[in-house]
Coordinates of C-alpha atoms (C1' of nucleotides) in Angstrom, one line a residue:
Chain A
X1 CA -32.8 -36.9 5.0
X2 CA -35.4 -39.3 3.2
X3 CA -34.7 -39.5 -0.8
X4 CA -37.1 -38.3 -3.1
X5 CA -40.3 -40.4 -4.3
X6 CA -40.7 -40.0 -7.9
X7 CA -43.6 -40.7 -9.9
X8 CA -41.9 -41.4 -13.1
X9 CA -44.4 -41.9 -16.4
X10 CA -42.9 -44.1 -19.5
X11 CA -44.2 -46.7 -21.9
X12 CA -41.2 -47.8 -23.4
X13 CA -39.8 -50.5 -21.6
X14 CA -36.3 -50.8 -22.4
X15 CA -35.8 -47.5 -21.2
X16 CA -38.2 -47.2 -18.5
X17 CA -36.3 -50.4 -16.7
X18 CA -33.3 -48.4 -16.7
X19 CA -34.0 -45.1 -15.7
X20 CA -36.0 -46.8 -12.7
X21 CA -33.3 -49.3 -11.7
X22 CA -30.6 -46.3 -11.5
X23 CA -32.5 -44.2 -9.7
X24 CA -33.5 -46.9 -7.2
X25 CA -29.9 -47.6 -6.9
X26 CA -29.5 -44.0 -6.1
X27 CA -31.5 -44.2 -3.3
X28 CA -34.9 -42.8 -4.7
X29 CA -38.5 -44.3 -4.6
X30 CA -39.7 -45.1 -8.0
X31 CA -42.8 -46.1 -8.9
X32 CA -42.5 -46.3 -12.8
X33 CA -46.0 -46.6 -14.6
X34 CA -46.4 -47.2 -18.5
X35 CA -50.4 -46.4 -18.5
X36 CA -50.7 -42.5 -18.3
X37 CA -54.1 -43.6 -17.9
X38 CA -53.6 -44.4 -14.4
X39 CA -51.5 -41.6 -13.3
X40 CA -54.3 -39.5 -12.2
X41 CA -56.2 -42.3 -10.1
X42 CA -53.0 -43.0 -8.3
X43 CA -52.3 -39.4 -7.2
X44 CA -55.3 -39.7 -5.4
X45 CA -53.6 -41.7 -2.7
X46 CA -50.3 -41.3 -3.1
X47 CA -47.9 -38.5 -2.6
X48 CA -45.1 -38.2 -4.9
X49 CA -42.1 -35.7 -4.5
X50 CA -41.8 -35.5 -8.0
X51 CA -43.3 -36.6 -11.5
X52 CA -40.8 -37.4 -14.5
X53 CA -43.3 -37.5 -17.5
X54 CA -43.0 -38.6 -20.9
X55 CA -45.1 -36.8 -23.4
X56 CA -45.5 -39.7 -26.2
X57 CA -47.6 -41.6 -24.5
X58 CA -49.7 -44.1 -26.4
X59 CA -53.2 -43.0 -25.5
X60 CA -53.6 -39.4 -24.2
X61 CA -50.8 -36.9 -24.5
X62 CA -48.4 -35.9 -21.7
X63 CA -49.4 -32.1 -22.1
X64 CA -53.2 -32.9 -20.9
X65 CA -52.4 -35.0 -18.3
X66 CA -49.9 -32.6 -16.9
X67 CA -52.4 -30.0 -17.2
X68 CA -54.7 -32.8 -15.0
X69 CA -52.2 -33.6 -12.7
X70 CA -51.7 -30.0 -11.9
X71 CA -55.4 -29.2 -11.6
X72 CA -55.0 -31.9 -8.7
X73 CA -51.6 -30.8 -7.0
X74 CA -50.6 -27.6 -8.2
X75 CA -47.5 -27.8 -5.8
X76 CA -46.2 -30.9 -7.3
X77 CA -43.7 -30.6 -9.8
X78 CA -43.3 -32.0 -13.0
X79 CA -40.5 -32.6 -15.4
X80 CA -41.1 -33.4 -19.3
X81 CA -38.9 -36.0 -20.8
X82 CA -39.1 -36.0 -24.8
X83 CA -37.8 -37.2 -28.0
X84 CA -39.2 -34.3 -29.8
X85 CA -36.8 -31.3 -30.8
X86 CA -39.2 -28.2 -31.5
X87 CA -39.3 -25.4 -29.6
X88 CA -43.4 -25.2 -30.0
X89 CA -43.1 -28.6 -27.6
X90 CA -41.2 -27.1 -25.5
X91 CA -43.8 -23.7 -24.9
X92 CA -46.6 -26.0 -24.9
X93 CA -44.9 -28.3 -22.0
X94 CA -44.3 -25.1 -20.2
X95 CA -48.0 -23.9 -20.4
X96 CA -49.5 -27.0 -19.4
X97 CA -47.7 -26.3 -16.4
X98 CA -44.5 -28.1 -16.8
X99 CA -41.7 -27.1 -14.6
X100 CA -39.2 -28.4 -16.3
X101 CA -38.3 -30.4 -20.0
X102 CA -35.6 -32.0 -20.7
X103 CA -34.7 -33.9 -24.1
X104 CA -33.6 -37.5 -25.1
X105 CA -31.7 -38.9 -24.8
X106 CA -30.8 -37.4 -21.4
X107 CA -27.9 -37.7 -19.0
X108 CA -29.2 -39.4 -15.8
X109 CA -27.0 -37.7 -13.6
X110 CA -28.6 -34.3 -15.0
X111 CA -32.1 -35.5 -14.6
X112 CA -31.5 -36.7 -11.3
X113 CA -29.9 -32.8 -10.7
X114 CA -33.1 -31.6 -11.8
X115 CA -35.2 -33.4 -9.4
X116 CA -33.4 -32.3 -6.6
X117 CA -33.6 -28.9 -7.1
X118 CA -37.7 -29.2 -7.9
X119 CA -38.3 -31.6 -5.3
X120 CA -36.6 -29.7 -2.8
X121 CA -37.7 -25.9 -4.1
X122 CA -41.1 -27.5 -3.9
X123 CA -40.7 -29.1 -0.2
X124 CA -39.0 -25.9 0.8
X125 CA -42.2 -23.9 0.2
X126 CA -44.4 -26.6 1.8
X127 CA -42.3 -26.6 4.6
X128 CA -42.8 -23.2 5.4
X129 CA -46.2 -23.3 5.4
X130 CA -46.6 -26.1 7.4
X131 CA -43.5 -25.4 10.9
X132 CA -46.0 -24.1 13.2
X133 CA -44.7 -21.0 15.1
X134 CA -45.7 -21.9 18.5
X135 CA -45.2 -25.0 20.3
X136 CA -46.2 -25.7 24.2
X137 CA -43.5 -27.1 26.5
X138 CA -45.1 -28.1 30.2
X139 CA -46.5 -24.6 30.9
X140 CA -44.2 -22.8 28.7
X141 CA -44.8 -21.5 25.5
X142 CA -42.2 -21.1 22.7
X143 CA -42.6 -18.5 20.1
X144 CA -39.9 -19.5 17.5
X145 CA -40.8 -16.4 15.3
X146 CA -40.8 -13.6 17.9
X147 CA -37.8 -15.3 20.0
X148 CA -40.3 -15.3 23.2
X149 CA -40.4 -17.9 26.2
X150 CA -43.6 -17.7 27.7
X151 CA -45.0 -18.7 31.1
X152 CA -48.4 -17.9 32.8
X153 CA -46.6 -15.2 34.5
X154 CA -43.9 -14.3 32.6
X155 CA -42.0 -13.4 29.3
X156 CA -38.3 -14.6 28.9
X157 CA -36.8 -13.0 25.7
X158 CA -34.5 -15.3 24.1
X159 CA -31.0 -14.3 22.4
X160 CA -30.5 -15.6 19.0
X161 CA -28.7 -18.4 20.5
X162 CA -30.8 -18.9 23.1
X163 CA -33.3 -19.6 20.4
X164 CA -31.8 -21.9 18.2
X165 CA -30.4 -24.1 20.5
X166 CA -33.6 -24.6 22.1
X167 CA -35.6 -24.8 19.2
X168 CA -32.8 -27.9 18.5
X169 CA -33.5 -29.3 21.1
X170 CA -37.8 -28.9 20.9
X171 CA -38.1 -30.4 17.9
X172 CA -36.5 -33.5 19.3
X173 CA -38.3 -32.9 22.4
X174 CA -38.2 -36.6 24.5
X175 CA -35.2 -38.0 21.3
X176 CA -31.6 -37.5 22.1
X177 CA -30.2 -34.5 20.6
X178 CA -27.0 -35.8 19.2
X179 CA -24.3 -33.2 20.9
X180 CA -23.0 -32.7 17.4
X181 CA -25.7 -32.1 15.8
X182 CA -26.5 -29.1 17.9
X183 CA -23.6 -27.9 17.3
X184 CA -23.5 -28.4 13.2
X185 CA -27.1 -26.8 13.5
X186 CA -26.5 -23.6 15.3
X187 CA -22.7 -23.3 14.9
X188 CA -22.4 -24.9 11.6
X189 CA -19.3 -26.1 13.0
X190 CA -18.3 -29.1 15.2
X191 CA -14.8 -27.6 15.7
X192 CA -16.4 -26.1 18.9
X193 CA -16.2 -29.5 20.1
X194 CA -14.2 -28.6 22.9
X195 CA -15.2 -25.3 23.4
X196 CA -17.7 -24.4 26.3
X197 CA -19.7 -22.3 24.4
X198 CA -22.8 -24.9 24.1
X199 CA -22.5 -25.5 27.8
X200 CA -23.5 -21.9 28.4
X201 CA -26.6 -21.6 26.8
X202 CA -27.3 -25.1 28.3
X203 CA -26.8 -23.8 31.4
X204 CA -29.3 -20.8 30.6
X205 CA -32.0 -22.9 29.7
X206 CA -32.0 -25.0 32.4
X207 CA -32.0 -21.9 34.5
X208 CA -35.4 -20.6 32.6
X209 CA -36.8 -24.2 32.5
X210 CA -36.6 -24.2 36.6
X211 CA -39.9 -23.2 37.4
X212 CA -41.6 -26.4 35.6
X213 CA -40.0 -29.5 37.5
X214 CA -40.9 -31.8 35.1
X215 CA -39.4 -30.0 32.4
X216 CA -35.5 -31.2 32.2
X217 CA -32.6 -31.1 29.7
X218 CA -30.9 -34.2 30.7
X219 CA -27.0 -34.8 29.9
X220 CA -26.0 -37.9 27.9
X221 CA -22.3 -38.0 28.2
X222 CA -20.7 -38.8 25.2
X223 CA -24.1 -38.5 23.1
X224 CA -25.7 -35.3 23.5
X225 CA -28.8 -34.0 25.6
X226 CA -32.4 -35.7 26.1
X227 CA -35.2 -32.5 26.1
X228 CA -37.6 -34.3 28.3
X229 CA -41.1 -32.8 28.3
X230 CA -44.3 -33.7 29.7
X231 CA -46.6 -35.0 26.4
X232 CA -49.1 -32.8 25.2
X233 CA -52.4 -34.6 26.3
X234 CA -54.7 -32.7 23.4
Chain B
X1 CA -47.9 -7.9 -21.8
X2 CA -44.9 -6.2 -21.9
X3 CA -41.9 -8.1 -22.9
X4 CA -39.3 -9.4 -20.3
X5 CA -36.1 -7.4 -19.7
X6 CA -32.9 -9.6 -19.4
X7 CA -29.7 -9.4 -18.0
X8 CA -27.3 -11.2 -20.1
X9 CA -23.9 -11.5 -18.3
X10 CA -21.3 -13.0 -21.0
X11 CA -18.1 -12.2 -21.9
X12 CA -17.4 -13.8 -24.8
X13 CA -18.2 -10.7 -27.5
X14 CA -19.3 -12.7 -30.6
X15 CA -21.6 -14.9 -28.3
X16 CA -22.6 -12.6 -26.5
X17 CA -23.9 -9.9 -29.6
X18 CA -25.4 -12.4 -31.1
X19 CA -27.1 -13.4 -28.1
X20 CA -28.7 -9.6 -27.6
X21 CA -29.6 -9.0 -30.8
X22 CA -31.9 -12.2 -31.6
X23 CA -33.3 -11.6 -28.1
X24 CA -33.5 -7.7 -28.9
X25 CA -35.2 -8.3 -33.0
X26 CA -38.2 -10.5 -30.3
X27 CA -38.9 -7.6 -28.0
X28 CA -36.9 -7.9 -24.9
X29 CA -35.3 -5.4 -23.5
X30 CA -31.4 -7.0 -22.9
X31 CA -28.8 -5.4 -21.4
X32 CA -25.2 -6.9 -22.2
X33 CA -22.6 -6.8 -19.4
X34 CA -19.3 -8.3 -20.0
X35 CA -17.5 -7.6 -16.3
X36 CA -19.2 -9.5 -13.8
X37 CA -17.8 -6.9 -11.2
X38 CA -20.3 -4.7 -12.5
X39 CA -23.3 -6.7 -12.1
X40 CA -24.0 -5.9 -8.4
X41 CA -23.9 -2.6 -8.7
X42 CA -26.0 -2.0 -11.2
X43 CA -28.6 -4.0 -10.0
X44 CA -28.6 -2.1 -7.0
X45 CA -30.6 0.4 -9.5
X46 CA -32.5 -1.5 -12.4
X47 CA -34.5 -4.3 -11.8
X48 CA -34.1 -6.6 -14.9
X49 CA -37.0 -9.3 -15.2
X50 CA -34.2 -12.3 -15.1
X51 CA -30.8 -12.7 -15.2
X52 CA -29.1 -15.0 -17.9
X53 CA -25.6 -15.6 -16.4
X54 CA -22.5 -17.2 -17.8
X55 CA -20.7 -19.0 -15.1
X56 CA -17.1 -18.5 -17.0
X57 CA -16.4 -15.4 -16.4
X58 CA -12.7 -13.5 -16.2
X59 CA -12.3 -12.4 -12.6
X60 CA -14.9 -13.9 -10.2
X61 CA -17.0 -17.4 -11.1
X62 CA -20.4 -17.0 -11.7
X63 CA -21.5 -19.4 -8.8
X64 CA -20.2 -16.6 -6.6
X65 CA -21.7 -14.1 -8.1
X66 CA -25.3 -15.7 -8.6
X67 CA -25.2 -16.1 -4.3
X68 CA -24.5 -12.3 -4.0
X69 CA -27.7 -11.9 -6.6
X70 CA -29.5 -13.8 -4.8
X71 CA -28.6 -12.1 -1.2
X72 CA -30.0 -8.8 -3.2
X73 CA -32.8 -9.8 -4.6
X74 CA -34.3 -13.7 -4.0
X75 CA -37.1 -13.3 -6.2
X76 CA -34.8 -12.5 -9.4
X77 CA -34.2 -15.9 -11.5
X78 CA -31.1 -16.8 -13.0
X79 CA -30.5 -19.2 -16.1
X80 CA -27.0 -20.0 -15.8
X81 CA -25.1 -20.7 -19.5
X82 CA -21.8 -22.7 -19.4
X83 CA -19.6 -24.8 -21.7
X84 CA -18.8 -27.4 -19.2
X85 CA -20.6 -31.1 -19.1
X86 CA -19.9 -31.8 -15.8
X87 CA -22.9 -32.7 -13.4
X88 CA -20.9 -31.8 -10.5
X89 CA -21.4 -28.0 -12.5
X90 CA -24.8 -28.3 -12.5
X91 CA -24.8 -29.3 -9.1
X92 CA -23.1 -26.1 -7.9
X93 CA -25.2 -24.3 -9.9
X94 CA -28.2 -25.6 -8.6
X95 CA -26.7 -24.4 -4.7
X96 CA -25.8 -21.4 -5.5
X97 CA -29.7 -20.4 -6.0
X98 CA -29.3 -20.9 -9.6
X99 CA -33.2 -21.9 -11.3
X100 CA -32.2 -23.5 -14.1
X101 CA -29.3 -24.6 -16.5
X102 CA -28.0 -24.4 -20.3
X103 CA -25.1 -26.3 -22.1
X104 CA -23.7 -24.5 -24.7
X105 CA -24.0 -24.5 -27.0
X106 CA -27.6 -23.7 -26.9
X107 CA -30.8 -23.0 -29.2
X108 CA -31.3 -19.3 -28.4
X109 CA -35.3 -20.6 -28.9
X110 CA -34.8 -22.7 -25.9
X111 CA -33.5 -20.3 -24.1
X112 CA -36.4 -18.1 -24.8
X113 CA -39.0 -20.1 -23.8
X114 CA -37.1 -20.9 -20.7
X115 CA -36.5 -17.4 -19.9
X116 CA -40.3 -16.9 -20.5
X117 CA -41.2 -19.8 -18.4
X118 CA -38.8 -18.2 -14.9
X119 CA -39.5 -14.7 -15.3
X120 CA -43.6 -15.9 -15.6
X121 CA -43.0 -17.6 -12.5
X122 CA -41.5 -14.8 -10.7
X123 CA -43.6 -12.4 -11.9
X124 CA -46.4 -14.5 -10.5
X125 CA -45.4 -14.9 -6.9
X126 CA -44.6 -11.2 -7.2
X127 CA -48.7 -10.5 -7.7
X128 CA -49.2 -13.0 -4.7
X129 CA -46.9 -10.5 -2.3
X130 CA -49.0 -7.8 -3.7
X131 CA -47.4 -4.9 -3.6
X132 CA -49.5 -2.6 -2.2
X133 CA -48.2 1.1 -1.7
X134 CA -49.5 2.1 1.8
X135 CA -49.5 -0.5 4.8
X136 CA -50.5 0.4 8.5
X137 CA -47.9 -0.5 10.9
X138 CA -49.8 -0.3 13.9
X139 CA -51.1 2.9 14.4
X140 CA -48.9 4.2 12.0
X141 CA -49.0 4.1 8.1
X142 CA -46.5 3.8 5.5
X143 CA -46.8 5.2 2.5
X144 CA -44.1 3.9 0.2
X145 CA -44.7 6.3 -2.9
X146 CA -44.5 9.2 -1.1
X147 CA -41.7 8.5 1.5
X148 CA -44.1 9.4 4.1
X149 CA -44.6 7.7 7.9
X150 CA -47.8 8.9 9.1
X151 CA -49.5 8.7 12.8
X152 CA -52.9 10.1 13.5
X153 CA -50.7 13.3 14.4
X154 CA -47.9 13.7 13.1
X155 CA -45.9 13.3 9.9
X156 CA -42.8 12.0 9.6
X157 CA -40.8 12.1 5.9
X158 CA -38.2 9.7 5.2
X159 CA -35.1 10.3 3.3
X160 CA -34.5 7.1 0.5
X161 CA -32.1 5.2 2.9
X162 CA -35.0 5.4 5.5
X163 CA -37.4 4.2 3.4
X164 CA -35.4 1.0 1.9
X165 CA -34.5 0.0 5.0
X166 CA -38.1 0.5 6.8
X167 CA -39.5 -1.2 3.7
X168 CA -37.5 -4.4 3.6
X169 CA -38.3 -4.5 7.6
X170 CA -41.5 -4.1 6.8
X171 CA -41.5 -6.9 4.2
X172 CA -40.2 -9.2 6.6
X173 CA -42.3 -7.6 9.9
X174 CA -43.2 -10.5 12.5
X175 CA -40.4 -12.7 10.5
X176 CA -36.0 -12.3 11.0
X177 CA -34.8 -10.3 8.3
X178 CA -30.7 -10.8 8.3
X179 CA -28.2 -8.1 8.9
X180 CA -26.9 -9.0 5.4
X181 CA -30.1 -9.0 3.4
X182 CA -30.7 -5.7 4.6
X183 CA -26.9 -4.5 3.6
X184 CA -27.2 -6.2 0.3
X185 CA -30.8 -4.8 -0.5
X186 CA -29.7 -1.4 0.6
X187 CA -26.2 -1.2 0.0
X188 CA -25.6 -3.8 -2.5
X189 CA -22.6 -4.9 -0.8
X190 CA -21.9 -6.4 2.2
X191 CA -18.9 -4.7 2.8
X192 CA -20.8 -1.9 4.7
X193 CA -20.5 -5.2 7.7
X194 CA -18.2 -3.3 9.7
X195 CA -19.7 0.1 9.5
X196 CA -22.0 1.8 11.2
X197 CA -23.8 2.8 8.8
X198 CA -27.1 0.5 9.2
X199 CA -27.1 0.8 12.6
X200 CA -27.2 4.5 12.3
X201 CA -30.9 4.4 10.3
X202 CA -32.1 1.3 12.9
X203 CA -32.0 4.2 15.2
X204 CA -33.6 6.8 13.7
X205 CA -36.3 4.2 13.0
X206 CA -36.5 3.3 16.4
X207 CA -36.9 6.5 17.6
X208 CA -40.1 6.8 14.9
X209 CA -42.0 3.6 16.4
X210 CA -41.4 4.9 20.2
X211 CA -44.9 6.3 20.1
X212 CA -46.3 2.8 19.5
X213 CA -44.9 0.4 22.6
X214 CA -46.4 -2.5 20.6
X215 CA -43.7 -1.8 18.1
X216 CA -40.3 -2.7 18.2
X217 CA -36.9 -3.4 16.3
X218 CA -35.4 -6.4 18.2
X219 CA -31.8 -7.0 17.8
X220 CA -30.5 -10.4 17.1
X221 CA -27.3 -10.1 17.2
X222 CA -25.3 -12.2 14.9
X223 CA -28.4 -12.5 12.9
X224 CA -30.5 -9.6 12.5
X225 CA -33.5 -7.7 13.3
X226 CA -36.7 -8.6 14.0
X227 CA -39.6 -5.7 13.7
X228 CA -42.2 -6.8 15.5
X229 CA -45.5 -5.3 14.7
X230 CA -49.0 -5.8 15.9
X231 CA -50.9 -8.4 13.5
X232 CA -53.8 -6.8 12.0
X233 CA -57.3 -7.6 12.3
X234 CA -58.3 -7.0 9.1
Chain C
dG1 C1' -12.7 -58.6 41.8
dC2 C1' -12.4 -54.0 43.7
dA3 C1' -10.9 -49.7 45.2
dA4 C1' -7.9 -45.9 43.9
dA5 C1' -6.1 -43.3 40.2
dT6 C1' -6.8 -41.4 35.8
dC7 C1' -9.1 -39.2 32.3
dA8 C1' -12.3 -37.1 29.4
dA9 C1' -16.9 -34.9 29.0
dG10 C1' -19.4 -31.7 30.6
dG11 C1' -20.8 -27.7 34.3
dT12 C1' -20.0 -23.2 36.4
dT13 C1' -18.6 -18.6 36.8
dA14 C1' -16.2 -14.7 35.5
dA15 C1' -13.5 -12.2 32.1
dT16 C1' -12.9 -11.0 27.4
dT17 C1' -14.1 -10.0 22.7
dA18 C1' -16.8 -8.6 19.1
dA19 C1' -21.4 -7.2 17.4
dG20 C1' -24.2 -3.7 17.7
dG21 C1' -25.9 1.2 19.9
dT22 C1' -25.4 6.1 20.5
dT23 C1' -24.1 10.7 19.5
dA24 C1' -21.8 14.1 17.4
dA25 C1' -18.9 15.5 13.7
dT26 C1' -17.7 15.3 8.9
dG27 C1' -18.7 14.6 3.8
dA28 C1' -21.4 14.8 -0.1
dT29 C1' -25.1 16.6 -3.1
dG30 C1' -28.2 19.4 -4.8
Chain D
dC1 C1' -26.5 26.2 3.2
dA2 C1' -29.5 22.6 4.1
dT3 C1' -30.4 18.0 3.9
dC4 C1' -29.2 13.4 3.8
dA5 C1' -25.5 9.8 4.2
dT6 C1' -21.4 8.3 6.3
dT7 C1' -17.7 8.0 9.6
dA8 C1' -15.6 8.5 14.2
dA9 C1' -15.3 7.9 18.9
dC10 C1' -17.0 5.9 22.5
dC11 C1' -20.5 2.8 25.1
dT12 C1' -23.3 -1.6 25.9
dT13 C1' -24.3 -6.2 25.8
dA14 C1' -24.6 -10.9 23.6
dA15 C1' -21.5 -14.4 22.5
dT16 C1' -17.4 -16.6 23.3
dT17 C1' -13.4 -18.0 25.8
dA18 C1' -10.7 -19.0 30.0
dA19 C1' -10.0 -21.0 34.2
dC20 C1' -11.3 -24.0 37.3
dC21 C1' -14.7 -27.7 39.1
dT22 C1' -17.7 -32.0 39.0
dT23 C1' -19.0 -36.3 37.4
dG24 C1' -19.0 -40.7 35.4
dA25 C1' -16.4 -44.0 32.8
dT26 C1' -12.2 -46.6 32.2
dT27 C1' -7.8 -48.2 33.6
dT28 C1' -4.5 -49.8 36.8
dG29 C1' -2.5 -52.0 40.8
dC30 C1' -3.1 -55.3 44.0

DNA sequence: GCAAATCAAGGTTAATTAAGGTTAATGATG
DNA sequence: CATCATTAACCTTAATTAACCTTGATTTGC
């Protein structure tokens, strides 16, 4: 899986360079801005996973332009860094919208903890919005949530397994489908390896797939399958 | 507003008085638990506003624990407490559904604000689901208050294992709901697996929707059910 | 080089197992 | 005792395993 982009807010240096330099080593995007004063203008084109904000900024105070930045992208979350100790700061980075706050000096491995669970609570919500339900294969149509195969004529219920297998396999319609990973996916499990059970349901969807000839679940020995599928000319 | 009620799962007994009683003197309602055995259970028949967890706890760990919550009831948030440092803690934590995280020891006003911030939050997307009493399931209606199953017809009443099970269907209608959600949610205990217990009341449901052919409990064995219900047109 | 032998990955079909369905009987609770 | 909840006993079917077959790659012998 990608790592996180993070839009991380800070004016001083010394400690900006370092929280920036170990999260790129970690793997993460950082863009690392000292002028809060830009933060909103580059929202406008640029999609972070996550902001990491520090409230004493020189100009304008972190509170408002959390408060702006949510106005713009409710759904993006935001985690306070601060020197401050009160408990009033805390409520007040809360109500501006905050989703998180943590205090200086912090433990890197924590905040990077902390972005993980908001950047992926956050994509988790987006992500269920956005999987569409129904996808068209040749002259079939698949109905992920009702577990229904579709064709012009006729209705094909899908088993459980029958539906996760080929959903596997459609969203990497015309990729390989890694043998393994089909079998980490629906099993959760390789230690099937040698088991036939895959081969089964294979062997069932090709059956149902018959009627469209240029539908075809091709076998890569050694690799995994190749869903081939006519493209979609929308 | 009314204040937030807590469930405060501790064991140590000088924390964990002090604890209640500074979050009693501001208005919550807390109740204390010591045995974590005990926590399922009595969920099954309170539904506290958040849960404020300590993860050291005599017989079973508090990771385990907060993934059974969670099985029972998603929506309810948990603040685990702990005396550990470790990251890979937090970590766990953070996987076992936990929202969010305190070192002891802590600033009971941190934890307030923090408990403010979750419960707000779940309170929230609570509104969004809107809760509405009655809701037509095709040409049928359910009235939750009143236990009742109505048809144009007929009237059917529904004993209190009916109705939780129909109703977390019915939250789920058009979407999988899992075997084990449904034993947890009901039963508060997945134990019931091997019984036949559930499948008893899928029945007697079944037998309810026959009027409606549009309606139907699919089994997905290994998974679930699916109740699939006409989409409304508002 | 090249064909025959070998071997491992995957295919096919039928049998088996385990999840779930059905019905009636038994327990609990008011 | 009447209603609701659970268990028991038996049945059905999806999921898995077993047994055997096919295919394509790799090795071996010459």
């Amino acid at each position: 899986m990608k790592k996180q982009s993070i839009y991380y807010i800070e004016d001083e240096p010394y400690l900006g360079k370092i929280v920036k330099e170990t999260l790129e080593k970690e793997g993460y995007e950082v863009v690392w801005e000292t002028d809060g004063a830009k933060v909103l203008n580059r929202l406008h084109h640029w999609n972070p996973d996550i902001c990491v904000l520090d409230i004493m900024l020189p100009n304008l105070d972190g509170y408002t332009l959390c408060r702006e930045i949510k106005k713009m992208k409710p759904g993006l979350p935001v985690i306070f860094l601060t020197a401050k100790i009160e408990t009033s700061d805390l409520v007040k980075g809360f109500e501006a919208g905050g989703n998180d706050y943590m205090r200086k000096p912090f433990s890197i491995e924590e905040l990077m903890v902390r972005i993980e669970y908001h950047a992926k609570s956050s994509a988790a919500q987006e992500e269920e919005e956005k999987l569409e339900d129904e996808i068209q294969i040749g002259k079939y149509r698949l109905k992920r949530g009702s577990y229904e195969l579709t064709t012009p004529t006729d209705l094909i219920r899908l088993s459980n397994r029958d539906m996760e297998v080929l959903d596997t396999l459609a969203r990497n319609r015309n990729h390989v489908t890694e043998r393994k990973e089909l079998l980490m996916k629906v099993w959760g499990d390789d230690s099937y390896f040698n088991s036939r059970t895959l081969d089964v349901y294979i062997r069932k969807l090709r059956k149902h797939f018959r009627e469209d000839t240029r539908i075809e679940i091709v076998t890569l020995k050694g690799k995994g399958y190749l869903f081939r599928v006519p493209e979609l000319s929308h």
